[in-house]
CSV table of C-alpha atoms in Angstrom, one decimal:
chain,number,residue,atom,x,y,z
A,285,UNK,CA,-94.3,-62.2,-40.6
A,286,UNK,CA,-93.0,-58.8,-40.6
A,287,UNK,CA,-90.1,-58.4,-37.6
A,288,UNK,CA,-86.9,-57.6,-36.5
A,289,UNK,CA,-85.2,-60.2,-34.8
A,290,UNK,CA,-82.2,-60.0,-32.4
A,291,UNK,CA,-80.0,-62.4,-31.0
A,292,UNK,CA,-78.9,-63.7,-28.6
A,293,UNK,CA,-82.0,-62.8,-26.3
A,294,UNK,CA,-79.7,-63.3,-23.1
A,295,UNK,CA,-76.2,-62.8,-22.5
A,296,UNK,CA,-73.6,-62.7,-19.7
A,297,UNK,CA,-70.2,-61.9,-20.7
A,298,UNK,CA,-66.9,-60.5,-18.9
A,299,UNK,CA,-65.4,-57.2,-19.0
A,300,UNK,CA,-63.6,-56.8,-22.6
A,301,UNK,CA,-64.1,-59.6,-23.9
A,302,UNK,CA,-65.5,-58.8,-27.5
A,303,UNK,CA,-69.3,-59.6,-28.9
A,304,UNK,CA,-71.7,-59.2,-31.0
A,305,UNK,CA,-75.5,-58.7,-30.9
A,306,UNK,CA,-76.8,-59.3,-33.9
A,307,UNK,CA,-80.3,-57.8,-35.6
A,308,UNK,CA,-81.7,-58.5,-38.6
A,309,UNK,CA,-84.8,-57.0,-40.2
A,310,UNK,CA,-87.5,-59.0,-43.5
A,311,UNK,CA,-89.0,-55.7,-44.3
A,312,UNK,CA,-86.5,-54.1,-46.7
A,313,UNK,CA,-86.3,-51.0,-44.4
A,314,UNK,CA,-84.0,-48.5,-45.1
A,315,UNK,CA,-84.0,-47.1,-41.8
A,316,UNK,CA,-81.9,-49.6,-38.5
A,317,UNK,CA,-80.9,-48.2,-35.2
A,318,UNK,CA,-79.9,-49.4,-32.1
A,319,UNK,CA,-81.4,-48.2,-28.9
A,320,UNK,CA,-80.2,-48.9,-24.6
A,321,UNK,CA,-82.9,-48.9,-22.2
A,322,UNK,CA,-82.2,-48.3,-18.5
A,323,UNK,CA,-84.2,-47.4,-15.5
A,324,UNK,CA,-84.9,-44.1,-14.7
A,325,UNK,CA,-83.0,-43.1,-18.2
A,326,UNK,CA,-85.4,-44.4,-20.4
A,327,UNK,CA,-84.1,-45.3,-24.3
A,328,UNK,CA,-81.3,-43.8,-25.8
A,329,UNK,CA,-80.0,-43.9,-29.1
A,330,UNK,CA,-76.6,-45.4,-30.0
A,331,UNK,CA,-76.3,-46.0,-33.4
A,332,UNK,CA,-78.6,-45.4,-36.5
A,333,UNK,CA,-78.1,-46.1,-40.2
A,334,UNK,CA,-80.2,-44.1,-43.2
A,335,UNK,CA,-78.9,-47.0,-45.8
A,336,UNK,CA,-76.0,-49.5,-46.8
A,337,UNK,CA,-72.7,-48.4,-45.3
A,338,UNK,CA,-74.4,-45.2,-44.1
A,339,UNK,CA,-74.0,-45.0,-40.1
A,340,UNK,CA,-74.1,-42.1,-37.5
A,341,UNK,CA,-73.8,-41.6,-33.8
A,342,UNK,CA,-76.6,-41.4,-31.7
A,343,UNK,CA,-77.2,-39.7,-27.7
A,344,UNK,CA,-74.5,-42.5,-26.3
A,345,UNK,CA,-72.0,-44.2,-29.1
A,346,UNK,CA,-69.3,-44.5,-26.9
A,347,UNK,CA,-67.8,-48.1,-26.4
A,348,UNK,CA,-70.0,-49.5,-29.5
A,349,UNK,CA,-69.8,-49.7,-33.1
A,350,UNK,CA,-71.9,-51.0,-36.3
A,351,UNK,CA,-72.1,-51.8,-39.4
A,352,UNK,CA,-74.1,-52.1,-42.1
A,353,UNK,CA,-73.3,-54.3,-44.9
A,354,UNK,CA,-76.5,-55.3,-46.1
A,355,UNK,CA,-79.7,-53.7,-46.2
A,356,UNK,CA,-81.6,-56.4,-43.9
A,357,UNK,CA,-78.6,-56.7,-41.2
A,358,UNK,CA,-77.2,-54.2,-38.5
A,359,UNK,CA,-75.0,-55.6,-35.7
A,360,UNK,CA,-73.9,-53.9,-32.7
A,361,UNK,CA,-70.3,-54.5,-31.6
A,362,UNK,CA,-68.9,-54.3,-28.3
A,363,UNK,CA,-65.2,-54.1,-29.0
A,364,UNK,CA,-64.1,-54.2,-24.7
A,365,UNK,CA,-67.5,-54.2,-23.1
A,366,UNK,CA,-67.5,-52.9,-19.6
A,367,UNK,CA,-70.1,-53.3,-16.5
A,368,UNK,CA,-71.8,-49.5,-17.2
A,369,UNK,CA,-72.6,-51.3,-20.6
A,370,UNK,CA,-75.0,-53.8,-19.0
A,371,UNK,CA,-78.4,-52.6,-20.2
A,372,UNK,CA,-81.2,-54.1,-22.4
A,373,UNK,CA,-80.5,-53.0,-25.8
A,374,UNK,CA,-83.1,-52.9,-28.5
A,375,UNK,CA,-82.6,-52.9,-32.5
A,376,UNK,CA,-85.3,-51.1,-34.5
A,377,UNK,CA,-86.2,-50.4,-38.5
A,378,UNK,CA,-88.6,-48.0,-39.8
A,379,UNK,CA,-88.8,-47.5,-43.8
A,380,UNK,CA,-87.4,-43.7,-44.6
A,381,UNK,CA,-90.9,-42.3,-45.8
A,382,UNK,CA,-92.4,-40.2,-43.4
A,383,UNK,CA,-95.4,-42.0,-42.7
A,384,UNK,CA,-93.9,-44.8,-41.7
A,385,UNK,CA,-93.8,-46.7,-38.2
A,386,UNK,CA,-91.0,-48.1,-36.4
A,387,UNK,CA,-90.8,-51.8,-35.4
A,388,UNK,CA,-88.9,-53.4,-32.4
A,389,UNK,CA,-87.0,-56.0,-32.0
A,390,UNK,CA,-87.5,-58.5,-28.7
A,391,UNK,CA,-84.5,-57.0,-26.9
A,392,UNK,CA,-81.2,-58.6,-25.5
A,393,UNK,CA,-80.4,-58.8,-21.7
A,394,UNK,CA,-76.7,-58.0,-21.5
A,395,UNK,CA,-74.4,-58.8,-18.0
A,396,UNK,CA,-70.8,-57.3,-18.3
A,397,UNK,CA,-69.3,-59.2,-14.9
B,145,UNK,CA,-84.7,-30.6,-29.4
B,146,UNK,CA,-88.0,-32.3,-29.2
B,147,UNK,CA,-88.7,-33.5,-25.9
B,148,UNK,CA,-91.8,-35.7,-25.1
B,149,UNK,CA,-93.4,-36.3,-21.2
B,150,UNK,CA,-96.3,-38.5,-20.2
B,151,UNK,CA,-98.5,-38.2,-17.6
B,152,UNK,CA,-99.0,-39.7,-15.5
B,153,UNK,CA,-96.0,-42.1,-14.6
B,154,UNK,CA,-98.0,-44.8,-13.0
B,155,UNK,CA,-101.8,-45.3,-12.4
B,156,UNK,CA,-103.2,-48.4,-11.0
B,157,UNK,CA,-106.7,-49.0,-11.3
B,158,UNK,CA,-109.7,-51.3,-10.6
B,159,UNK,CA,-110.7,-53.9,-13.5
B,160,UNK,CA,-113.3,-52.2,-16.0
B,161,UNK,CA,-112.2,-48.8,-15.6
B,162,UNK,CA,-111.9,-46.5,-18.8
B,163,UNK,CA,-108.5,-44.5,-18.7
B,164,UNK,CA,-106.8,-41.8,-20.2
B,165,UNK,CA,-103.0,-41.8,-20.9
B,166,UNK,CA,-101.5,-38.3,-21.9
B,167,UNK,CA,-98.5,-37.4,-24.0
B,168,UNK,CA,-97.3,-33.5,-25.1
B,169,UNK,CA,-94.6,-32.6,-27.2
B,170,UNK,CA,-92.9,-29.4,-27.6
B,171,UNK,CA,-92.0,-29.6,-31.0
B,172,UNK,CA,-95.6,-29.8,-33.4
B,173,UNK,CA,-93.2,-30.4,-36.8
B,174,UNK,CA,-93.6,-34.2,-36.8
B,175,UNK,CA,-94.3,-37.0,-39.5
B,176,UNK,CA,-95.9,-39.3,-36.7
B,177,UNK,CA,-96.8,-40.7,-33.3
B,178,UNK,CA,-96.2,-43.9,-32.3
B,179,UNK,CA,-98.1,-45.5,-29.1
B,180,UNK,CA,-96.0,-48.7,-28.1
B,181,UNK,CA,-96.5,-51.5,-25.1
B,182,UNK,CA,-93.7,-52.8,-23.3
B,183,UNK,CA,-94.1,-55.5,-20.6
B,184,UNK,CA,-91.7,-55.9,-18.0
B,185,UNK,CA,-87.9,-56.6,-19.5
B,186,UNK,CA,-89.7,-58.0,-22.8
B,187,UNK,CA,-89.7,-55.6,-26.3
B,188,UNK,CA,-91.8,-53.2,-27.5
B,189,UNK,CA,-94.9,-53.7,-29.3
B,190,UNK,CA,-96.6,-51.2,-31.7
B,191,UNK,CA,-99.7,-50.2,-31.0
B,192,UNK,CA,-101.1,-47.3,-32.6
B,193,UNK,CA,-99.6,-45.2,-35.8
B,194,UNK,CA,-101.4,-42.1,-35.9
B,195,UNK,CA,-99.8,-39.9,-39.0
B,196,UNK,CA,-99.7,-35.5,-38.6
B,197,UNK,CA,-102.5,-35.6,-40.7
B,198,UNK,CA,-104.6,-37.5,-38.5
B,199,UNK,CA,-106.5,-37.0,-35.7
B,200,UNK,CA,-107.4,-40.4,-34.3
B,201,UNK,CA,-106.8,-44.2,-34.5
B,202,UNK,CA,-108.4,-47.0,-33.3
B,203,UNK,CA,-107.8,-50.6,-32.4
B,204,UNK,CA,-109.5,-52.9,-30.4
B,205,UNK,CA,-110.3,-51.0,-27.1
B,206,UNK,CA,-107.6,-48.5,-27.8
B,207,UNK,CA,-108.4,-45.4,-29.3
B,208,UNK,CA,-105.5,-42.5,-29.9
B,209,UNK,CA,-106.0,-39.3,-30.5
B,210,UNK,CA,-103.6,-36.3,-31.9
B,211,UNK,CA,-103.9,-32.9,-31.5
B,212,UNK,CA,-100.7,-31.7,-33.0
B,213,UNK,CA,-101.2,-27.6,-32.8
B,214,UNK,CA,-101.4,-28.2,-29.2
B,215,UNK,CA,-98.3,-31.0,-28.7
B,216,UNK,CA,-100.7,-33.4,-27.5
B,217,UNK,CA,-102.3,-37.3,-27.6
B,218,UNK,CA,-104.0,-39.1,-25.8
B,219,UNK,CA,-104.2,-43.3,-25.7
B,220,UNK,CA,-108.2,-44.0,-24.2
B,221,UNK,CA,-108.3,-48.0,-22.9
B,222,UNK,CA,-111.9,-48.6,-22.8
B,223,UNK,CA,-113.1,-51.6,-20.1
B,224,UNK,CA,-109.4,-52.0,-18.7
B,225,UNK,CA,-108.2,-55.8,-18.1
B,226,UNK,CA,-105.3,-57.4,-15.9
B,227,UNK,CA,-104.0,-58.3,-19.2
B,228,UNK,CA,-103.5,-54.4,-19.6
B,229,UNK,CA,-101.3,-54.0,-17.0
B,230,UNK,CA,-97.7,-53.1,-18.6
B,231,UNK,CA,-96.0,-49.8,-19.4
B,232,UNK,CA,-96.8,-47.8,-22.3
B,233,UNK,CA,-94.9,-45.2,-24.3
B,234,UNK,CA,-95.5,-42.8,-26.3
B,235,UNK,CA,-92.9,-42.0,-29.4
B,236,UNK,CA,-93.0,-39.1,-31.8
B,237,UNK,CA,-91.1,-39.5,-35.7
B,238,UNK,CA,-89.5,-36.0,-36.6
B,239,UNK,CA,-87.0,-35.0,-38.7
B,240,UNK,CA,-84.4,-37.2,-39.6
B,241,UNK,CA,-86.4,-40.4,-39.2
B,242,UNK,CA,-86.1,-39.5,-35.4
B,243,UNK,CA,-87.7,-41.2,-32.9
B,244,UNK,CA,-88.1,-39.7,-29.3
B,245,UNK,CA,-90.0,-41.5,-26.6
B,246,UNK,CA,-91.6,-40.0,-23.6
B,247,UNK,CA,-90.9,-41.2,-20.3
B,248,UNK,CA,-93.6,-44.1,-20.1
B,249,UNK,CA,-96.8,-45.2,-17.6
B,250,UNK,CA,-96.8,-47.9,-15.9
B,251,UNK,CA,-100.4,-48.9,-15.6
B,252,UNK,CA,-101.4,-51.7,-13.2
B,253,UNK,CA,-105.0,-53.5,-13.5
B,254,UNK,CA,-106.1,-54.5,-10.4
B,255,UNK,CA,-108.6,-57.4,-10.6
């Protein structure tokens, strides 16, 4: 089956102490981005990559990082997460032609404390 | 910079109803529209892929349309269910491998 999977679906953590969300997508998509979702601010970009070791800022990079080492994987690192950081974050991938459709990954539920 | 609005936010309506949900654009230079469904805290699932050469999908009871001279689509639920209650966004593919969403509506199905 065709999907993007992140992981972990839930997590709690405490302020700046570092993670890791991880996403991974089986569809050889060129295209991997990460996205926040909040209410009343709807999504917002972080990070987006066009290819291997090809990465660029999106609306709201600050406090985040990636990398992309592989084609299939894209993690998002929290070097010192912080309470405003407590969203639900979603990874996406979309191949690079034109006509093609982006797919979502379930989400994570982060806590900073 | 492209911005995209639905209308309108929320709509709650009786079981069986046909409904329209509306999305405009202001930029008409895009590859794609993207119709998703999001239920409360959970991900979003892909509905409808209309491309700009395109003026209409359909799936099930769902039927999009795309008018993109005008900046416009429009997501038709025919028979409308409980099951249909969620929110739904609308997402246009520009330039860049963009994606911008529109704000959402949160439709509620009222048995």
């Amino acid at each position: 089956e065709a999907q993007v999977t992140q992981n972990p679906r839930y997590l709690i953590t405490v302020t700046g102490k570092k993670l890791t969300v991880t996403c991974s997508q089986n569809m050889n998509h060129e295209y991997m981005s990460w996205y926040r979702q909040d209410p009343g601010l709807g999504l917002r970009q972080i990070y987006y990559s066009m290819n291997v070791e090809v990465t660029d800022k999106g609306d709201v990079p600050e406090g985040y990082k990636v990398s992309r080492k592989e084609k299939r994987n894209f993690p998002l690192i929290l070097e010192s997460p912080s309470p405003n950081q407590t969203s639900l974050y979603f990874c996406a991938s979309s191949p690079l032609t034109s006509a093609g459709g982006y797919t979502f990954g379930s989400g994570t539920r982060l806590t900073v404390v | 910079k492209q911005e995209v609005t639905q209308i309108p936010a929320a709509l709650s309506v009786p079981e069986g109803e046909n409904l329209v949900l509306n999305c405009s654009f202001t930029d008409s230079a895009i590859y794609n529209l993207q119709w998703f469904r999001q239920d409360p805290g959970k991900g979003l699932t892909s509905l409808l892929l209309i491309q700009s050469s395109q003026r209409e999908q359909t799936s099930g009871r769902l039927n999009a349309s795309l008018d993109k001279s005008s900046g416009r689509s429009t997501l038709y639920i025919a028979a409308s269910q409980p099951g249909d209650s969620a929110t739904y966004l609308c997402a246009v593919k520009g330039a860049g491998n963009m994606l911008t969403f529109g704000g959402g509506t949160r439709l509620m199905v009222k048995p």
